[in-house]
PDB file of C-alpha atoms in Angstrom:
ATOM      1  CA  MET A   1      20.357  45.782 -14.915  1.00  0.00           C
ATOM      2  CA  LEU A   2      19.536  42.804 -17.119  1.00  0.00           C
ATOM      3  CA  ILE A   3      15.752  43.220 -17.021  1.00  0.00           C
ATOM      4  CA  ALA A   4      15.963  46.759 -18.450  1.00  0.00           C
ATOM      5  CA  GLY A   5      16.329  45.305 -21.934  1.00  0.00           C
ATOM      6  CA  TYR A   6      12.961  43.508 -21.854  1.00  0.00           C
ATOM      7  CA  ASP A   7       9.290  44.409 -21.617  1.00  0.00           C
ATOM      8  CA  ALA A   8       8.012  41.130 -20.135  1.00  0.00           C
ATOM      9  CA  VAL A   9       9.112  38.106 -18.151  1.00  0.00           C
ATOM     10  CA  LEU A  10       7.614  34.727 -19.018  1.00  0.00           C
ATOM     11  CA  SER A  11       8.477  32.742 -15.913  1.00  0.00           C
ATOM     12  CA  ASP A  12       8.348  29.059 -15.174  1.00  0.00           C
ATOM     13  CA  LEU A  13       7.017  28.120 -11.720  1.00  0.00           C
ATOM     14  CA  ASP A  14       8.374  24.841 -10.289  1.00  0.00           C
ATOM     15  CA  GLY A  15      12.071  25.324  -9.568  1.00  0.00           C
ATOM     16  CA  VAL A  16      11.992  29.056 -10.344  1.00  0.00           C
ATOM     17  CA  VAL A  17       9.328  30.614  -8.104  1.00  0.00           C
ATOM     18  CA  TYR A  18       8.685  27.733  -5.722  1.00  0.00           C
ATOM     19  CA  ALA A  19       9.699  24.163  -4.910  1.00  0.00           C
ATOM     20  CA  GLY A  20       6.655  22.368  -3.560  1.00  0.00           C
ATOM     21  CA  PRO A  21       4.440  24.773  -1.598  1.00  0.00           C
ATOM     22  CA  GLY A  22       7.216  27.117  -0.462  1.00  0.00           C
ATOM     23  CA  ALA A  23       8.822  30.032  -2.307  1.00  0.00           C
ATOM     24  CA  ILE A  24      12.443  29.986  -3.448  1.00  0.00           C
ATOM     25  CA  GLU A  25      14.548  32.598  -1.675  1.00  0.00           C
ATOM     26  CA  GLY A  26      14.436  35.987  -3.378  1.00  0.00           C
ATOM     27  CA  ALA A  27      11.848  34.946  -5.984  1.00  0.00           C
ATOM     28  CA  ILE A  28       8.777  36.709  -4.598  1.00  0.00           C
ATOM     29  CA  GLU A  29      10.552  40.018  -4.056  1.00  0.00           C
ATOM     30  CA  SER A  30      12.036  39.859  -7.545  1.00  0.00           C
ATOM     31  CA  LEU A  31       8.672  39.242  -9.192  1.00  0.00           C
ATOM     32  CA  GLY A  32       7.117  42.062  -7.187  1.00  0.00           C
ATOM     33  CA  ARG A  33       9.688  44.547  -8.504  1.00  0.00           C
ATOM     34  CA  LEU A  34       8.888  43.938 -12.181  1.00  0.00           C
ATOM     35  CA  ALA A  35       5.886  46.278 -12.368  1.00  0.00           C
ATOM     36  CA  GLY A  36       7.948  49.153 -10.985  1.00  0.00           C
ATOM     37  CA  ALA A  37      10.513  48.506 -13.700  1.00  0.00           C
ATOM     38  CA  GLY A  38       7.796  48.684 -16.378  1.00  0.00           C
ATOM     39  CA  VAL A  39       7.998  44.957 -17.112  1.00  0.00           C
ATOM     40  CA  GLU A  40       4.933  42.740 -17.600  1.00  0.00           C
ATOM     41  CA  LEU A  41       4.747  39.265 -16.043  1.00  0.00           C
ATOM     42  CA  ALA A  42       3.174  35.955 -17.026  1.00  0.00           C
ATOM     43  CA  TYR A  43       3.666  32.436 -15.730  1.00  0.00           C
ATOM     44  CA  ILE A  44       4.199  29.446 -18.040  1.00  0.00           C
ATOM     45  CA  THR A  45       3.705  26.072 -16.397  1.00  0.00           C
ATOM     46  CA  ASN A  46       3.686  22.497 -17.629  1.00  0.00           C
ATOM     47  CA  ASN A  47       1.966  21.293 -14.456  1.00  0.00           C
ATOM     48  CA  ALA A  48      -1.525  20.263 -15.602  1.00  0.00           C
ATOM     49  CA  SER A  49      -2.836  19.322 -12.166  1.00  0.00           C
ATOM     50  CA  ARG A  50      -4.190  22.746 -11.146  1.00  0.00           C
ATOM     51  CA  SER A  51      -6.318  25.437 -12.759  1.00  0.00           C
ATOM     52  CA  PRO A  52      -4.881  28.907 -13.522  1.00  0.00           C
ATOM     53  CA  GLY A  53      -7.063  30.253 -10.727  1.00  0.00           C
ATOM     54  CA  ALA A  54      -5.626  27.804  -8.194  1.00  0.00           C
ATOM     55  CA  VAL A  55      -2.074  28.554  -9.347  1.00  0.00           C
ATOM     56  CA  ALA A  56      -2.672  32.297  -9.080  1.00  0.00           C
ATOM     57  CA  GLU A  57      -4.151  31.908  -5.593  1.00  0.00           C
ATOM     58  CA  HIS A  58      -1.087  29.929  -4.479  1.00  0.00           C
ATOM     59  CA  LEU A  59       1.198  32.623  -5.882  1.00  0.00           C
ATOM     60  CA  ARG A  60      -0.738  35.399  -4.145  1.00  0.00           C
ATOM     61  CA  ASP A  61      -0.580  33.454  -0.872  1.00  0.00           C
ATOM     62  CA  LEU A  62       3.206  33.471  -1.269  1.00  0.00           C
ATOM     63  CA  GLY A  63       3.127  37.220  -1.924  1.00  0.00           C
ATOM     64  CA  ALA A  64       3.706  37.168  -5.685  1.00  0.00           C
ATOM     65  CA  PRO A  65       1.640  39.249  -8.131  1.00  0.00           C
ATOM     66  CA  ALA A  66      -0.690  36.900 -10.032  1.00  0.00           C
ATOM     67  CA  THR A  67      -4.073  36.625 -11.716  1.00  0.00           C
ATOM     68  CA  ALA A  68      -5.567  33.607 -13.456  1.00  0.00           C
ATOM     69  CA  GLU A  69      -5.424  35.433 -16.794  1.00  0.00           C
ATOM     70  CA  ARG A  70      -1.634  35.540 -16.554  1.00  0.00           C
ATOM     71  CA  VAL A  71      -1.123  31.835 -15.894  1.00  0.00           C
ATOM     72  CA  PHE A  72      -0.659  29.788 -19.064  1.00  0.00           C
ATOM     73  CA  GLY A  73      -0.710  26.043 -18.501  1.00  0.00           C
ATOM     74  CA  SER A  74      -0.377  22.807 -20.411  1.00  0.00           C
ATOM     75  CA  ALA A  75      -3.844  21.487 -19.482  1.00  0.00           C
ATOM     76  CA  ASP A  76      -5.537  24.144 -21.607  1.00  0.00           C
ATOM     77  CA  ALA A  77      -2.948  23.807 -24.359  1.00  0.00           C
ATOM     78  CA  GLY A  78      -3.347  20.033 -24.391  1.00  0.00           C
ATOM     79  CA  SER A  79      -7.130  20.254 -24.603  1.00  0.00           C
ATOM     80  CA  ASP A  80      -6.887  22.743 -27.470  1.00  0.00           C
ATOM     81  CA  LEU A  81      -4.511  20.428 -29.312  1.00  0.00           C
ATOM     82  CA  LEU A  82      -6.757  17.424 -28.704  1.00  0.00           C
ATOM     83  CA  ALA A  83      -9.893  19.201 -29.915  1.00  0.00           C
ATOM     84  CA  GLY A  84      -8.084  20.098 -33.122  1.00  0.00           C
ATOM     85  CA  LEU A  85      -7.095  16.470 -33.663  1.00  0.00           C
ATOM     86  CA  ILE A  86     -10.434  14.685 -33.057  1.00  0.00           C
ATOM     87  CA  GLY A  87     -13.115  17.362 -33.334  1.00  0.00           C
ATOM     88  CA  THR A  88     -16.100  18.273 -31.166  1.00  0.00           C
ATOM     89  CA  GLY A  89     -17.984  15.398 -29.582  1.00  0.00           C
ATOM     90  CA  GLY A  90     -15.100  12.924 -29.501  1.00  0.00           C
ATOM     91  CA  ARG A  91     -14.792  10.462 -26.617  1.00  0.00           C
ATOM     92  CA  VAL A  92     -11.724  11.060 -24.436  1.00  0.00           C
ATOM     93  CA  LEU A  93     -10.106   9.030 -21.676  1.00  0.00           C
ATOM     94  CA  VAL A  94      -8.698  11.662 -19.291  1.00  0.00           C
ATOM     95  CA  VAL A  95      -5.654  10.435 -17.373  1.00  0.00           C
ATOM     96  CA  GLY A  96      -4.977  13.387 -15.104  1.00  0.00           C
ATOM     97  CA  SER A  97      -6.569  15.918 -12.784  1.00  0.00           C
ATOM     98  CA  GLY A  98     -10.129  17.100 -12.389  1.00  0.00           C
ATOM     99  CA  TYR A  99      -9.104  20.381 -13.978  1.00  0.00           C
ATOM    100  CA  LEU A 100      -7.821  18.584 -17.068  1.00  0.00           C
ATOM    101  CA  ARG A 101     -11.208  16.874 -17.333  1.00  0.00           C
ATOM    102  CA  ASP A 102     -12.921  20.272 -17.060  1.00  0.00           C
ATOM    103  CA  CYS A 103     -10.731  21.580 -19.902  1.00  0.00           C
ATOM    104  CA  VAL A 104     -11.739  18.636 -22.088  1.00  0.00           C
ATOM    105  CA  VAL A 105     -15.444  19.220 -21.391  1.00  0.00           C
ATOM    106  CA  ALA A 106     -15.065  22.944 -22.145  1.00  0.00           C
ATOM    107  CA  ARG A 107     -13.857  22.044 -25.666  1.00  0.00           C
ATOM    108  CA  GLY A 108     -16.988  20.056 -26.415  1.00  0.00           C
ATOM    109  CA  LEU A 109     -15.363  16.656 -25.885  1.00  0.00           C
ATOM    110  CA  ARG A 110     -16.886  13.759 -23.925  1.00  0.00           C
ATOM    111  CA  PRO A 111     -14.847  12.155 -21.116  1.00  0.00           C
ATOM    112  CA  VAL A 112     -15.166   8.395 -20.637  1.00  0.00           C
ATOM    113  CA  GLY A 113     -14.097   6.272 -17.696  1.00  0.00           C
ATOM    114  CA  ALA A 114     -12.143   3.379 -19.164  1.00  0.00           C
ATOM    115  CA  ALA A 115     -10.521   1.920 -22.251  1.00  0.00           C
ATOM    116  CA  SER A 116     -13.516  -0.421 -22.572  1.00  0.00           C
ATOM    117  CA  ASP A 117     -15.579   2.657 -23.509  1.00  0.00           C
ATOM    118  CA  ARG A 118     -13.596   2.760 -26.779  1.00  0.00           C
ATOM    119  CA  PRO A 119     -12.330   6.361 -26.508  1.00  0.00           C
ATOM    120  CA  ASP A 120     -11.241   8.201 -29.629  1.00  0.00           C
ATOM    121  CA  ALA A 121      -8.371   9.726 -27.705  1.00  0.00           C
ATOM    122  CA  VAL A 122      -6.376   9.713 -24.488  1.00  0.00           C
ATOM    123  CA  ILE A 123      -5.089  12.880 -22.852  1.00  0.00           C
ATOM    124  CA  GLN A 124      -2.473  12.447 -20.145  1.00  0.00           C
ATOM    125  CA  GLY A 125      -1.411  15.118 -17.649  1.00  0.00           C
ATOM    126  CA  PHE A 126       0.252  15.231 -14.255  1.00  0.00           C
ATOM    127  CA  ASP A 127      -1.755  14.402 -11.158  1.00  0.00           C
ATOM    128  CA  PRO A 128      -0.101  13.107  -7.957  1.00  0.00           C
ATOM    129  CA  ALA A 129      -3.085  10.788  -7.415  1.00  0.00           C
ATOM    130  CA  LEU A 130      -2.486   8.787 -10.616  1.00  0.00           C
ATOM    131  CA  GLY A 131      -1.742   5.091 -10.161  1.00  0.00           C
ATOM    132  CA  TRP A 132      -0.914   1.939 -12.075  1.00  0.00           C
ATOM    133  CA  SER A 133      -4.517   1.280 -13.087  1.00  0.00           C
ATOM    134  CA  ASP A 134      -4.773   4.734 -14.705  1.00  0.00           C
ATOM    135  CA  LEU A 135      -1.643   4.116 -16.757  1.00  0.00           C
ATOM    136  CA  ALA A 136      -2.900   0.665 -17.685  1.00  0.00           C
ATOM    137  CA  GLN A 137      -6.196   2.056 -18.994  1.00  0.00           C
ATOM    138  CA  ALA A 138      -4.291   4.621 -21.053  1.00  0.00           C
ATOM    139  CA  SER A 139      -2.080   1.875 -22.462  1.00  0.00           C
ATOM    140  CA  TYR A 140      -5.049  -0.298 -23.441  1.00  0.00           C
ATOM    141  CA  ALA A 141      -6.709   2.598 -25.278  1.00  0.00           C
ATOM    142  CA  VAL A 142      -3.546   3.788 -27.032  1.00  0.00           C
ATOM    143  CA  SER A 143      -2.752   0.220 -28.105  1.00  0.00           C
ATOM    144  CA  ARG A 144      -6.191   0.047 -29.760  1.00  0.00           C
ATOM    145  CA  GLY A 145      -5.444   3.132 -31.839  1.00  0.00           C
ATOM    146  CA  ALA A 146      -6.709   6.039 -29.727  1.00  0.00           C
ATOM    147  CA  VAL A 147      -5.110   9.407 -30.445  1.00  0.00           C
ATOM    148  CA  TRP A 148      -2.722  10.174 -27.592  1.00  0.00           C
ATOM    149  CA  VAL A 149      -1.948  13.673 -26.304  1.00  0.00           C
ATOM    150  CA  ALA A 150       0.439  14.428 -23.444  1.00  0.00           C
ATOM    151  CA  THR A 151       0.106  17.827 -21.807  1.00  0.00           C
ATOM    152  CA  ASN A 152       3.870  17.800 -21.219  1.00  0.00           C
ATOM    153  CA  THR A 153       6.848  15.482 -20.948  1.00  0.00           C
ATOM    154  CA  ASP A 154       8.885  16.835 -17.996  1.00  0.00           C
ATOM    155  CA  LEU A 155      10.617  13.775 -16.577  1.00  0.00           C
ATOM    156  CA  THR A 156      11.003  15.316 -13.134  1.00  0.00           C
ATOM    157  CA  ILE A 157       9.413  17.922 -10.892  1.00  0.00           C
ATOM    158  CA  PRO A 158      11.144  19.834  -8.059  1.00  0.00           C
ATOM    159  CA  ARG A 159       9.529  19.359  -4.657  1.00  0.00           C
ATOM    160  CA  ALA A 160      10.455  20.671  -1.229  1.00  0.00           C
ATOM    161  CA  GLU A 161      11.775  17.199  -0.338  1.00  0.00           C
ATOM    162  CA  GLY A 162      13.816  16.811  -3.544  1.00  0.00           C
ATOM    163  CA  ILE A 163      13.302  15.796  -7.170  1.00  0.00           C
ATOM    164  CA  ALA A 164      10.247  13.625  -7.930  1.00  0.00           C
ATOM    165  CA  PRO A 165       8.944  11.916 -11.104  1.00  0.00           C
ATOM    166  CA  GLY A 166       7.051  14.264 -13.392  1.00  0.00           C
ATOM    167  CA  ASN A 167       4.435  13.683 -16.073  1.00  0.00           C
ATOM    168  CA  GLY A 168       7.096  12.701 -18.586  1.00  0.00           C
ATOM    169  CA  SER A 169       8.067   9.718 -16.464  1.00  0.00           C
ATOM    170  CA  LEU A 170       4.443   8.525 -16.468  1.00  0.00           C
ATOM    171  CA  VAL A 171       4.155   9.190 -20.194  1.00  0.00           C
ATOM    172  CA  GLN A 172       7.259   7.057 -20.724  1.00  0.00           C
ATOM    173  CA  ALA A 173       5.567   4.183 -18.904  1.00  0.00           C
ATOM    174  CA  VAL A 174       2.683   4.256 -21.392  1.00  0.00           C
ATOM    175  CA  ALA A 175       5.104   4.643 -24.290  1.00  0.00           C
ATOM    176  CA  ALA A 176       7.079   1.614 -23.099  1.00  0.00           C
ATOM    177  CA  ALA A 177       3.886  -0.455 -22.875  1.00  0.00           C
ATOM    178  CA  THR A 178       2.521   0.575 -26.285  1.00  0.00           C
ATOM    179  CA  GLY A 179       5.433   1.604 -28.492  1.00  0.00           C
ATOM    180  CA  ALA A 180       3.452   4.766 -29.332  1.00  0.00           C
ATOM    181  CA  VAL A 181       4.603   8.400 -29.288  1.00  0.00           C
ATOM    182  CA  PRO A 182       2.205  11.104 -28.011  1.00  0.00           C
ATOM    183  CA  HIS A 183       1.404  14.502 -29.420  1.00  0.00           C
ATOM    184  CA  VAL A 184       2.825  17.017 -26.917  1.00  0.00           C
ATOM    185  CA  ALA A 185       1.131  20.334 -26.110  1.00  0.00           C
ATOM    186  CA  GLY A 186       3.189  22.116 -23.434  1.00  0.00           C
ATOM    187  CA  LYS A 187       6.792  23.212 -23.247  1.00  0.00           C
ATOM    188  CA  PRO A 188       9.072  22.822 -25.191  1.00  0.00           C
ATOM    189  CA  GLU A 189       6.495  23.532 -27.875  1.00  0.00           C
ATOM    190  CA  PRO A 190       6.329  27.315 -28.452  1.00  0.00           C
ATOM    191  CA  ARG A 191       2.536  27.808 -28.323  1.00  0.00           C
ATOM    192  CA  LEU A 192       2.325  28.663 -24.602  1.00  0.00           C
ATOM    193  CA  PHE A 193       5.075  31.277 -24.904  1.00  0.00           C
ATOM    194  CA  HIS A 194       3.466  32.856 -27.960  1.00  0.00           C
ATOM    195  CA  ARG A 195       0.039  32.956 -26.304  1.00  0.00           C
ATOM    196  CA  ALA A 196       1.468  34.653 -23.207  1.00  0.00           C
ATOM    197  CA  ALA A 197       3.456  37.237 -25.172  1.00  0.00           C
ATOM    198  CA  GLU A 198       0.416  38.059 -27.303  1.00  0.00           C
ATOM    199  CA  HIS A 199      -1.740  38.453 -24.182  1.00  0.00           C
ATOM    200  CA  LEU A 200       0.814  40.851 -22.664  1.00  0.00           C
ATOM    201  CA  ARG A 201       1.420  42.584 -26.015  1.00  0.00           C
ATOM    202  CA  ALA A 202       5.103  42.070 -25.364  1.00  0.00           C
ATOM    203  CA  ALA A 203       7.642  42.718 -28.105  1.00  0.00           C
ATOM    204  CA  ARG A 204      10.775  41.735 -26.136  1.00  0.00           C
ATOM    205  CA  PRO A 205       9.922  39.001 -23.624  1.00  0.00           C
ATOM    206  CA  LEU A 206      12.527  37.168 -21.565  1.00  0.00           C
ATOM    207  CA  VAL A 207      11.808  33.511 -20.818  1.00  0.00           C
ATOM    208  CA  VAL A 208      13.116  32.381 -17.402  1.00  0.00           C
ATOM    209  CA  GLY A 209      13.264  28.743 -16.370  1.00  0.00           C
ATOM    210  CA  ASP A 210      15.237  26.063 -14.587  1.00  0.00           C
ATOM    211  CA  ARG A 211      15.016  23.335 -17.254  1.00  0.00           C
ATOM    212  CA  LEU A 212      16.878  23.216 -20.543  1.00  0.00           C
ATOM    213  CA  ASP A 213      14.646  20.612 -22.185  1.00  0.00           C
ATOM    214  CA  THR A 214      11.386  22.512 -21.619  1.00  0.00           C
ATOM    215  CA  ASP A 215      11.829  26.167 -20.602  1.00  0.00           C
ATOM    216  CA  ILE A 216      14.970  27.047 -22.525  1.00  0.00           C
ATOM    217  CA  LEU A 217      14.277  24.885 -25.583  1.00  0.00           C
ATOM    218  CA  GLY A 218      10.711  26.195 -25.715  1.00  0.00           C
ATOM    219  CA  GLY A 219      11.767  29.823 -25.331  1.00  0.00           C
ATOM    220  CA  ASN A 220      14.393  29.405 -28.020  1.00  0.00           C
ATOM    221  CA  ARG A 221      11.858  27.797 -30.363  1.00  0.00           C
ATOM    222  CA  ALA A 222       9.508  30.711 -29.722  1.00  0.00           C
ATOM    223  CA  GLY A 223      12.244  33.106 -30.806  1.00  0.00           C
ATOM    224  CA  TYR A 224      12.631  34.823 -27.425  1.00  0.00           C
ATOM    225  CA  ALA A 225      15.645  35.529 -25.211  1.00  0.00           C
ATOM    226  CA  THR A 226      16.152  32.873 -22.535  1.00  0.00           C
ATOM    227  CA  ALA A 227      17.684  32.788 -19.054  1.00  0.00           C
ATOM    228  CA  VAL A 228      18.336  29.712 -16.922  1.00  0.00           C
ATOM    229  CA  VAL A 229      18.285  29.923 -13.109  1.00  0.00           C
ATOM    230  CA  PHE A 230      20.070  27.401 -10.907  1.00  0.00           C
ATOM    231  CA  THR A 231      17.329  26.960  -8.311  1.00  0.00           C
ATOM    232  CA  GLY A 232      15.698  23.860  -9.794  1.00  0.00           C
ATOM    233  CA  ILE A 233      16.658  21.040 -12.140  1.00  0.00           C
ATOM    234  CA  ASP A 234      19.619  22.006 -14.315  1.00  0.00           C
ATOM    235  CA  SER A 235      23.111  22.851 -13.090  1.00  0.00           C
ATOM    236  CA  PRO A 236      25.996  24.887 -14.519  1.00  0.00           C
ATOM    237  CA  LEU A 237      27.613  21.654 -15.717  1.00  0.00           C
ATOM    238  CA  SER A 238      24.489  20.456 -17.553  1.00  0.00           C
ATOM    239  CA  VAL A 239      24.123  23.900 -19.147  1.00  0.00           C
ATOM    240  CA  LEU A 240      27.745  23.783 -20.270  1.00  0.00           C
ATOM    241  CA  ALA A 241      27.112  20.381 -21.889  1.00  0.00           C
ATOM    242  CA  ALA A 242      23.820  21.420 -23.533  1.00  0.00           C
ATOM    243  CA  ARG A 243      23.102  20.807 -27.169  1.00  0.00           C
ATOM    244  CA  HIS A 244      22.810  23.888 -29.358  1.00  0.00           C
ATOM    245  CA  ALA A 245      18.991  24.094 -29.271  1.00  0.00           C
ATOM    246  CA  GLU A 246      18.914  24.149 -25.450  1.00  0.00           C
ATOM    247  CA  ARG A 247      21.575  26.788 -24.786  1.00  0.00           C
ATOM    248  CA  PRO A 248      20.311  29.861 -22.891  1.00  0.00           C
ATOM    249  CA  ASP A 249      21.318  33.447 -23.518  1.00  0.00           C
ATOM    250  CA  PHE A 250      21.885  34.149 -19.822  1.00  0.00           C
ATOM    251  CA  LEU A 251      23.036  32.171 -16.782  1.00  0.00           C
ATOM    252  CA  LEU A 252      21.549  33.409 -13.471  1.00  0.00           C
ATOM    253  CA  ASN A 253      21.887  32.219  -9.899  1.00  0.00           C
ATOM    254  CA  ASP A 254      18.232  33.055  -9.230  1.00  0.00           C
ATOM    255  CA  LEU A 255      15.602  35.683 -10.031  1.00  0.00           C
ATOM    256  CA  THR A 256      17.419  38.383  -8.051  1.00  0.00           C
ATOM    257  CA  ASP A 257      20.036  38.446 -10.835  1.00  0.00           C
ATOM    258  CA  LEU A 258      17.452  40.099 -13.092  1.00  0.00           C
ATOM    259  CA  TYR A 259      18.226  43.331 -11.265  1.00  0.00           C
ATOM    260  CA  ARG A 260      22.000  43.151 -11.653  1.00  0.00           C
ATOM    261  CA  PRO A 261      24.042  44.161 -14.701  1.00  0.00           C
ATOM    262  CA  TYR A 262      24.837  41.087 -16.768  1.00  0.00           C
ATOM    263  CA  PRO A 263      28.624  40.886 -17.190  1.00  0.00           C
ATOM    264  CA  ALA A 264      30.061  41.010 -20.671  1.00  0.00           C
ATOM    265  CA  VAL A 265      31.439  37.761 -22.051  1.00  0.00           C
ATOM    266  CA  GLU A 266      34.192  38.616 -24.525  1.00  0.00           C
ATOM    267  CA  ALA A 267      36.576  36.797 -26.809  1.00  0.00           C
ATOM    268  CA  ARG A 268      40.135  37.213 -25.519  1.00  0.00           C
ATOM    269  CA  GLY A 269      42.856  35.757 -27.674  1.00  0.00           C
ATOM    270  CA  ALA A 270      42.100  32.053 -28.125  1.00  0.00           C
ATOM    271  CA  GLY A 271      39.580  31.993 -25.268  1.00  0.00           C
ATOM    272  CA  PHE A 272      36.791  33.912 -23.578  1.00  0.00           C
ATOM    273  CA  ALA A 273      36.639  36.136 -20.512  1.00  0.00           C
ATOM    274  CA  CYS A 274      33.878  37.122 -18.090  1.00  0.00           C
ATOM    275  CA  GLY A 275      34.801  39.334 -15.173  1.00  0.00           C
ATOM    276  CA  ASP A 276      38.023  37.936 -13.696  1.00  0.00           C
ATOM    277  CA  ALA A 277      37.449  34.483 -15.165  1.00  0.00           C
ATOM    278  CA  ARG A 278      39.001  33.084 -18.343  1.00  0.00           C
ATOM    279  CA  ALA A 279      38.244  29.909 -20.310  1.00  0.00           C
ATOM    280  CA  LEU A 280      40.098  28.184 -23.128  1.00  0.00           C
ATOM    281  CA  VAL A 281      39.320  25.028 -25.112  1.00  0.00           C
ATOM    282  CA  ASP A 282      42.309  22.881 -26.032  1.00  0.00           C
ATOM    283  CA  GLY A 283      41.082  19.903 -28.032  1.00  0.00           C
ATOM    284  CA  GLN A 284      38.657  18.119 -25.707  1.00  0.00           C
ATOM    285  CA  HIS A 285      40.025  19.926 -22.641  1.00  0.00           C
ATOM    286  CA  LEU A 286      38.338  22.988 -21.152  1.00  0.00           C
ATOM    287  CA  ARG A 287      40.630  25.010 -18.929  1.00  0.00           C
ATOM    288  CA  VAL A 288      39.024  27.620 -16.694  1.00  0.00           C
ATOM    289  CA  GLU A 289      40.902  30.257 -14.725  1.00  0.00           C
ATOM    290  CA  GLY A 290      38.369  30.828 -11.975  1.00  0.00           C
ATOM    291  CA  LYS A 291      36.522  29.147  -9.145  1.00  0.00           C
ATOM    292  CA  PRO A 292      33.631  26.729  -9.735  1.00  0.00           C
ATOM    293  CA  GLU A 293      31.480  28.642  -7.248  1.00  0.00           C
ATOM    294  CA  ASP A 294      31.862  31.822  -9.374  1.00  0.00           C
ATOM    295  CA  LEU A 295      29.120  32.019 -12.018  1.00  0.00           C
ATOM    296  CA  ASP A 296      31.329  34.217 -14.199  1.00  0.00           C
ATOM    297  CA  ALA A 297      33.678  31.256 -14.555  1.00  0.00           C
ATOM    298  CA  TRP A 298      30.816  29.158 -15.923  1.00  0.00           C
ATOM    299  CA  ARG A 299      29.719  31.968 -18.233  1.00  0.00           C
ATOM    300  CA  ALA A 300      33.214  32.140 -19.700  1.00  0.00           C
ATOM    301  CA  ALA A 301      33.384  28.335 -19.869  1.00  0.00           C
ATOM    302  CA  CYS A 302      30.089  28.133 -21.754  1.00  0.00           C
ATOM    303  CA  ALA A 303      31.178  30.765 -24.257  1.00  0.00           C
ATOM    304  CA  ALA A 304      34.440  28.951 -24.929  1.00  0.00           C
ATOM    305  CA  TRP A 305      32.956  25.458 -25.150  1.00  0.00           C
ATOM    306  CA  TRP A 306      29.952  26.510 -27.236  1.00  0.00           C
ATOM    307  CA  SER A 307      32.226  28.391 -29.614  1.00  0.00           C
ATOM    308  CA  ALA A 308      34.241  25.201 -30.096  1.00  0.00           C
ATOM    309  CA  HIS A 309      31.027  23.131 -30.555  1.00  0.00           C
ATOM    310  CA  PRO A 310      28.669  25.598 -32.230  1.00  0.00           C
ATOM    311  CA  ARG A 311      26.098  23.219 -33.735  1.00  0.00           C
ATOM    312  CA  ALA A 312      26.076  20.271 -31.337  1.00  0.00           C
ATOM    313  CA  ASP A 313      22.951  18.196 -32.007  1.00  0.00           C
ATOM    314  CA  GLY A 314      23.284  16.283 -28.733  1.00  0.00           C
ATOM    315  CA  PRO A 315      24.768  16.885 -25.294  1.00  0.00           C
ATOM    316  CA  THR A 316      28.553  17.131 -25.206  1.00  0.00           C
ATOM    317  CA  THR A 317      30.814  15.868 -22.431  1.00  0.00           C
ATOM    318  CA  PRO A 318      33.114  18.660 -21.273  1.00  0.00           C
ATOM    319  CA  GLU A 319      35.245  18.133 -18.183  1.00  0.00           C
ATOM    320  CA  PRO A 320      36.218  21.648 -17.082  1.00  0.00           C
ATOM    321  CA  GLU A 321      39.465  22.050 -15.183  1.00  0.00           C
ATOM    322  CA  PHE A 322      39.261  24.956 -12.731  1.00  0.00           C
ATOM    323  CA  THR A 323      42.609  26.414 -11.725  1.00  0.00           C
ATOM    324  CA  GLY A 324      41.321  29.049  -9.273  1.00  0.00           C
ATOM    325  CA  ALA A 325      41.165  32.813  -9.685  1.00  0.00           C
TER     326      ALA A 325
END
């Protein structure tokens, strides 16, 4: 089985374990089996709205193994980054949750209530209660020269009802108003992954996520193996089109695939094969012998397309032609 080659899983949450308050099918059982396989587990989340303790409690309510010490979030990472930039005692406008404010206070920084308080810095993290006035205050302060830290820049967040705007969308609003670019603390920066692996004393961690631009890019930057699951944001087609830095090592339907053997993807003649599927690149055409509902067909397609575009700096635009098994 795939997980046998690793000593830890560093798992994203939204879109991998749950969507909104409810668990994704098969996720809880899969996480519960890791300990029996001798594999450690930590959670890496860009959602800065809740404390590690609250996240762990939610996971335990769903039936997943979790403690606060194994939840690594962008609120803490953002506060650490901010403290390093402005030093102890600096005035900070907190645009985010109560927990983010607590993190700022814990680093010896002083929260203020408005841009008129002349903050030295602004820290911005996700909170569903944020409104226009909060973004306006952040914009006023950033425009006056305040250091700006974003806990994360995920444009979207999976919810039970569908896909909703994430912190990155709110950060873009401030960026559009000010022309400024924030320092970013969470994924895809590697620090959260490194902190988790060090805490677990893991030598061979596997990063699992549903987003190329945060989970997979961050895991790749950290130097770890990466696996994308198709239970959240990205799709097989977006993975196929990914730029080099965001390409995962493994394509999984969901977390249950951790316990299945990962099929070999092999060069065959001018193309690539995975299971019964074959893929061949002919110029800008990608021909796939297989069915689009068969993940092996996408695995073969990715190998063929990525081989033909090995160092793509931006997304490519493949149009795969499936001919059926």
